[in-house]
mmCIF file of C-alpha atoms in Angstrom:
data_model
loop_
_atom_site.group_PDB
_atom_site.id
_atom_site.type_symbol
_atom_site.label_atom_id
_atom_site.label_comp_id
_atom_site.label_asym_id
_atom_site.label_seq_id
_atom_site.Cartn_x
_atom_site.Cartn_y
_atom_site.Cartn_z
ATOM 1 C CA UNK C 205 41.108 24.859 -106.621
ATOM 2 C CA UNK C 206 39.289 22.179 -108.328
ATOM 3 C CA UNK C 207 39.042 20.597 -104.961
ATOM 4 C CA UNK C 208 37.504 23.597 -103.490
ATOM 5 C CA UNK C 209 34.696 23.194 -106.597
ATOM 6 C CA UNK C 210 33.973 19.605 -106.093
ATOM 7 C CA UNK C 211 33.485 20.359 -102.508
ATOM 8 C CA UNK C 212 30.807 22.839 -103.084
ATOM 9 C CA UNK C 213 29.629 20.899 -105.724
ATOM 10 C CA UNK C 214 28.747 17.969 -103.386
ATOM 11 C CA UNK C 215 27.928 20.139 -100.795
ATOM 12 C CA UNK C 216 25.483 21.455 -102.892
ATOM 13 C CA UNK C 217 23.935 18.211 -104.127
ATOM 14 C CA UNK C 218 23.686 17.110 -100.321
ATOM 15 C CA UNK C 219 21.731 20.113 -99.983
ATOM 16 C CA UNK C 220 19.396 19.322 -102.770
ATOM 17 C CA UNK C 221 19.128 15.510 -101.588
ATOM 18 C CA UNK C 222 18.178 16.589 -98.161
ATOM 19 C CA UNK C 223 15.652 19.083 -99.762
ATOM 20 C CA UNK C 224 14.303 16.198 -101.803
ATOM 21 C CA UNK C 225 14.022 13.970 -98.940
ATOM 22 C CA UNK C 226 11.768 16.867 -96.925
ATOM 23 C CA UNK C 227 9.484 16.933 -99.992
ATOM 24 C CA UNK C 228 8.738 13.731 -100.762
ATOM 25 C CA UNK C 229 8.410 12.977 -96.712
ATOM 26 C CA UNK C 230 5.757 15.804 -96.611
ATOM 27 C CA UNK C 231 4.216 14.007 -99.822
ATOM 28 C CA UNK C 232 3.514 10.923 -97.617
ATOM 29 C CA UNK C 233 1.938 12.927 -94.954
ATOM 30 C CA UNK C 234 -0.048 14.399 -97.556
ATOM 31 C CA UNK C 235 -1.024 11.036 -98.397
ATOM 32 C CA UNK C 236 -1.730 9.917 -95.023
ATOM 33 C CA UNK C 237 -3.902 12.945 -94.412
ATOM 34 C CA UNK C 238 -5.860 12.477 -97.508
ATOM 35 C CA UNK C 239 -6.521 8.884 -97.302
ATOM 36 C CA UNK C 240 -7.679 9.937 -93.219
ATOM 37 C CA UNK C 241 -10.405 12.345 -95.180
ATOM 38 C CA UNK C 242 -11.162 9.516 -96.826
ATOM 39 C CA UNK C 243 -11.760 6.982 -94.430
ATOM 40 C CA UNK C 244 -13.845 10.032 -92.714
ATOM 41 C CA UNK C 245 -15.889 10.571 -95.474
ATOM 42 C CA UNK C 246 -16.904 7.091 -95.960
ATOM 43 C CA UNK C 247 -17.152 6.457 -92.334
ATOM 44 C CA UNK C 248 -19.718 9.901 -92.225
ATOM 45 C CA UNK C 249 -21.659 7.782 -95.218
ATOM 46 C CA UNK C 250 -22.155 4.648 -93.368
ATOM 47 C CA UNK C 251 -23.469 6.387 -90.398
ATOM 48 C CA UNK C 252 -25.996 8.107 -92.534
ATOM 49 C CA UNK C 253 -26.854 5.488 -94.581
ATOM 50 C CA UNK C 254 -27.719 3.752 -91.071
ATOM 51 C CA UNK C 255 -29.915 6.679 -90.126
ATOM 52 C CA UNK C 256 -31.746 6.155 -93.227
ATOM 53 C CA UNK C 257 -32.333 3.084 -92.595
ATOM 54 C CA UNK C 258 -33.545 3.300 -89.245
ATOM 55 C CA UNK C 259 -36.035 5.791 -90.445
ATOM 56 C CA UNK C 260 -37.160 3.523 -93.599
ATOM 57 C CA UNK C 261 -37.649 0.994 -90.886
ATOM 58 C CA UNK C 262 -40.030 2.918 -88.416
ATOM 59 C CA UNK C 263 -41.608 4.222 -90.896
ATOM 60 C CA UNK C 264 -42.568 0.831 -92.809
ATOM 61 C CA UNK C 265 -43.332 -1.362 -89.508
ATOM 62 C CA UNK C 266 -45.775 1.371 -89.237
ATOM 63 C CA UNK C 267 -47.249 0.095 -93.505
ATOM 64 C CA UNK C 268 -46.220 -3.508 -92.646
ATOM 65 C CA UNK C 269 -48.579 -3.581 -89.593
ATOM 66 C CA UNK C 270 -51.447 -1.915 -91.333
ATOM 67 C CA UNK C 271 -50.757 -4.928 -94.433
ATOM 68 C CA UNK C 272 -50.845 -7.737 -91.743
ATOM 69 C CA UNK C 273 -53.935 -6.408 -90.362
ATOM 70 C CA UNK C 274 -55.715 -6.478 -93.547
ATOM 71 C CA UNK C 275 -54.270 -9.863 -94.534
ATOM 72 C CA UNK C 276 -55.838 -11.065 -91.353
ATOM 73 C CA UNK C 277 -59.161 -9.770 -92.576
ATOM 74 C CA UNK C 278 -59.035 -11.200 -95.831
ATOM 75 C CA UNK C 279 -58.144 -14.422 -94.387
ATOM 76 C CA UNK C 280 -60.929 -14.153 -91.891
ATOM 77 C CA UNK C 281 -63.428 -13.637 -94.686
ATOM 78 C CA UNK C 282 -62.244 -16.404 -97.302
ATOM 79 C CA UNK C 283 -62.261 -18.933 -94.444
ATOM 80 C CA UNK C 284 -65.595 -17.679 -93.072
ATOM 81 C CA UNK C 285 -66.859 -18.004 -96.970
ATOM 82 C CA UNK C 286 -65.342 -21.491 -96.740
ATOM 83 C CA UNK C 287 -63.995 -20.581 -100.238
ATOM 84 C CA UNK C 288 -60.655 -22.403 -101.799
ATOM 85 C CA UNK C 289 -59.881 -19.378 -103.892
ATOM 86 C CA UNK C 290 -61.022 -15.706 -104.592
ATOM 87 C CA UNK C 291 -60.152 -14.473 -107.973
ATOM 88 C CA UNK C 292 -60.905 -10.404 -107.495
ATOM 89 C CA UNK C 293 -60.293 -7.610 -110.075
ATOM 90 C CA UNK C 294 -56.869 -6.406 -107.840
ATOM 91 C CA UNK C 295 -55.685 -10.049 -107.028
ATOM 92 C CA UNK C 296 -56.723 -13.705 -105.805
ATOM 93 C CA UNK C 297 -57.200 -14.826 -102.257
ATOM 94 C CA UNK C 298 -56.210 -18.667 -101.795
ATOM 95 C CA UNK C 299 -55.948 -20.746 -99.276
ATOM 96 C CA UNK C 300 -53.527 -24.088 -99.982
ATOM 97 C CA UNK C 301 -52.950 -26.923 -98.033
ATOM 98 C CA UNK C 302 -49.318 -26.992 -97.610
ATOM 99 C CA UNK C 303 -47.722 -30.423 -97.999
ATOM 100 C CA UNK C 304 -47.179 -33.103 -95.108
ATOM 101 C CA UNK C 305 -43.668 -33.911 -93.822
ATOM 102 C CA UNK C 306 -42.135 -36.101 -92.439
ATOM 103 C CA UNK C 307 -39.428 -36.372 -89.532
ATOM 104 C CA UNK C 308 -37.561 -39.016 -88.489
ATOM 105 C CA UNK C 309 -37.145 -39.141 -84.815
ATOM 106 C CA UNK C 310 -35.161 -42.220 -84.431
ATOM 107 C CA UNK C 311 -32.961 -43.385 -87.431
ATOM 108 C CA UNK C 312 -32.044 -46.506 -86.288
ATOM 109 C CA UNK C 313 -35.635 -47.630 -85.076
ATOM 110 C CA UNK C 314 -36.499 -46.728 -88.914
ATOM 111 C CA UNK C 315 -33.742 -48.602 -90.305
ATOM 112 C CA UNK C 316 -33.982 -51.980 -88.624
ATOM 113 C CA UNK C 317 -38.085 -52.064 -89.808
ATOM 114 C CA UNK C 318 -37.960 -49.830 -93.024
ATOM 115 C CA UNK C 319 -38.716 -52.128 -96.354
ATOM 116 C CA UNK C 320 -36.429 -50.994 -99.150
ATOM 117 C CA UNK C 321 -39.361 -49.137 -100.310
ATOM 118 C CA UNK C 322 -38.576 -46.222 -97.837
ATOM 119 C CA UNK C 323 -34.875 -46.234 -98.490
ATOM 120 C CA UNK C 324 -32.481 -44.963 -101.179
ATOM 121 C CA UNK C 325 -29.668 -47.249 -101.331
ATOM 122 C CA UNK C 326 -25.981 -45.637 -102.448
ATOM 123 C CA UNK C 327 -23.472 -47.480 -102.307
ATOM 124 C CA UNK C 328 -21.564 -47.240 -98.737
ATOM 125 C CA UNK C 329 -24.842 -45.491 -97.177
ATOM 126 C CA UNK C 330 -28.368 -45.939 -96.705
ATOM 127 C CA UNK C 331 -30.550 -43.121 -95.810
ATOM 128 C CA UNK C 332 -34.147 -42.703 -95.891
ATOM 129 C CA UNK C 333 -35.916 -41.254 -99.025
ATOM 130 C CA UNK C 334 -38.790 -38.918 -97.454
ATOM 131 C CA UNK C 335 -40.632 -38.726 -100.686
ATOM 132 C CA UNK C 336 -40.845 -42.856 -100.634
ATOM 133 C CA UNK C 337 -41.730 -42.469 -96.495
ATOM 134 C CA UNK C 338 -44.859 -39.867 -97.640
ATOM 135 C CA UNK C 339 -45.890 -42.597 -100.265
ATOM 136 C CA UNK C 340 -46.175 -45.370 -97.960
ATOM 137 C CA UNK C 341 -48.178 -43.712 -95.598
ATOM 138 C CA UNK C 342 -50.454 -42.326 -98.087
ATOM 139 C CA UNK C 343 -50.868 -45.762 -99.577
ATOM 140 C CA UNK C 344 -50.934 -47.918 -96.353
ATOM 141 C CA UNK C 345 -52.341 -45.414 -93.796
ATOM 142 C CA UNK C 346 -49.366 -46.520 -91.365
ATOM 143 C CA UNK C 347 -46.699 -44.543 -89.597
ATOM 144 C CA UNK C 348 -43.512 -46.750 -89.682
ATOM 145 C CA UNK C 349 -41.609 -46.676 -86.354
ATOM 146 C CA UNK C 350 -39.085 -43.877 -85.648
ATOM 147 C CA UNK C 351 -40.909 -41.538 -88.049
ATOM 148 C CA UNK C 352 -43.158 -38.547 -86.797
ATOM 149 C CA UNK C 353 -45.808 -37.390 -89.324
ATOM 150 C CA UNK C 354 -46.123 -33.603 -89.656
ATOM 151 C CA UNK C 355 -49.315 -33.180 -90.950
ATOM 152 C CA UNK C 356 -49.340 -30.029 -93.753
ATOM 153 C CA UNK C 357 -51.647 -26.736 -92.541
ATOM 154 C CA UNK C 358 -53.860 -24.464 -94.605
ATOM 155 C CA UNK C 359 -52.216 -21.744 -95.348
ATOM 156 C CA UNK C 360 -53.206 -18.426 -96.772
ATOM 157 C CA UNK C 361 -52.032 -16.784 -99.589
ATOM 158 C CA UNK C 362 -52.212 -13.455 -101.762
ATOM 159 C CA UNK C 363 -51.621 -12.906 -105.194
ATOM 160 C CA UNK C 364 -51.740 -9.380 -106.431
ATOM 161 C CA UNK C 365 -51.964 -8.218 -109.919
ATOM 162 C CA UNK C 366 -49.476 -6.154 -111.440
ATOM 163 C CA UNK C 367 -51.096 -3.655 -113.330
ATOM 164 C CA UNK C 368 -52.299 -0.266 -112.102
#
C-alpha cells in the first residue's frame, strides 16, 4: 500500500513541477512582452524628440537668417565708418585682423634651405616651428621656399552684453 502512496505522491509532485514549469515559462513571456513595450515606448520618444527637433530647426533658420542679415548691416556700417571698434549701450561692434598663417607646401624644399631658426629640433625629428616661420618673415620680409603665406583677414565680430 505504501507503494500505491509514494506513487501518487510523485505523481503528484510531477504534477506540481510541470505546473511550475508553465508559470515561470509564462513569466518569461511576460518579460519579453514588457521589455517589447519598452523598447516601443522609447522608440515612440526618439521619433518625437526628432519631430521636435525638426520643428526647432525650421523655426530658428527662420531667427538665424533674420540675425545674419542684421550682422551684415552692422558690418556694413562699422566698415563704412572705417571704425576699429563700436562700444554701444547693448554690445560692441569690432572688427579684428585675424592672424597670418602659414602653410608649408613642400617640406622638403623647406628643410634643405630652413636656418635652425625656423625649426624645432627633437631628438629623432625635425619639423618646422610655424610660430619661428611667422617671425622670420615679419622680421626679414621674405617667404622661405616651400612655405605659402596666408595672409590673416578682417574679420567682424559682436559682443553682446548680458544684462537686460
Amino acid at each position: 500500500m505504501t507503494n500505491f502512496l509514494d506513487e501518487l505522491l510523485l505523481e503528484v509532485e510531477q504534477k506540481e513541477k510541470s505546473e511550475q514549469l508553465a508559470y515561470y515559462d509564462l513569466a518569461l513571456i511576460e518579460i519579453k512582452s514588457l521589455t517589447q513595450q519598452i523598447e516601443d515606448i522609447f522608440s515612440q520618444a526618439d521619433k518625437e524628440a526628432e519631430i521636435i527637433k525638426s520643428w526647432a530647426l525650421t523655426k530658428t533658420s527662420k531667427l538665424q537668417d533674420r540675425i545674419s542679415l542684421l550682422e551684415q548691416k552692422l558690418e556694413q556700417f562699422i566698415r563704412a565708418e572705417n571704425l576699429k571698434s563700436l562700444p554701444l549701450p547693448n554690445g560692441i561692434l569690432k572688427i579684428r585682423k585675424s592672424p597670418d598663417r602659414i602653410e608649408i607646401t613642400d617640406l622638403d624644399t623647406f628643410l634643405s634651405k630652413a636656418n635652425n631658426d625656423m625649426l624645432t629640433v627633437i631628438p629623432e625629428q625635425i619639423k618646422p616651428d610655424l610660430n619661428k616661420i611667422k617671425s622670420f618673415i615679419k622680421m626679414n620680409g621674405k617667404i622661405p621656399a616651400g612655405i605659402n603665406l596666408i595672409s590673416g583677414e578682417d574679420k567682424f565680430s559682436i559682443t553682446l552684453n548680458k544684462e537686460n
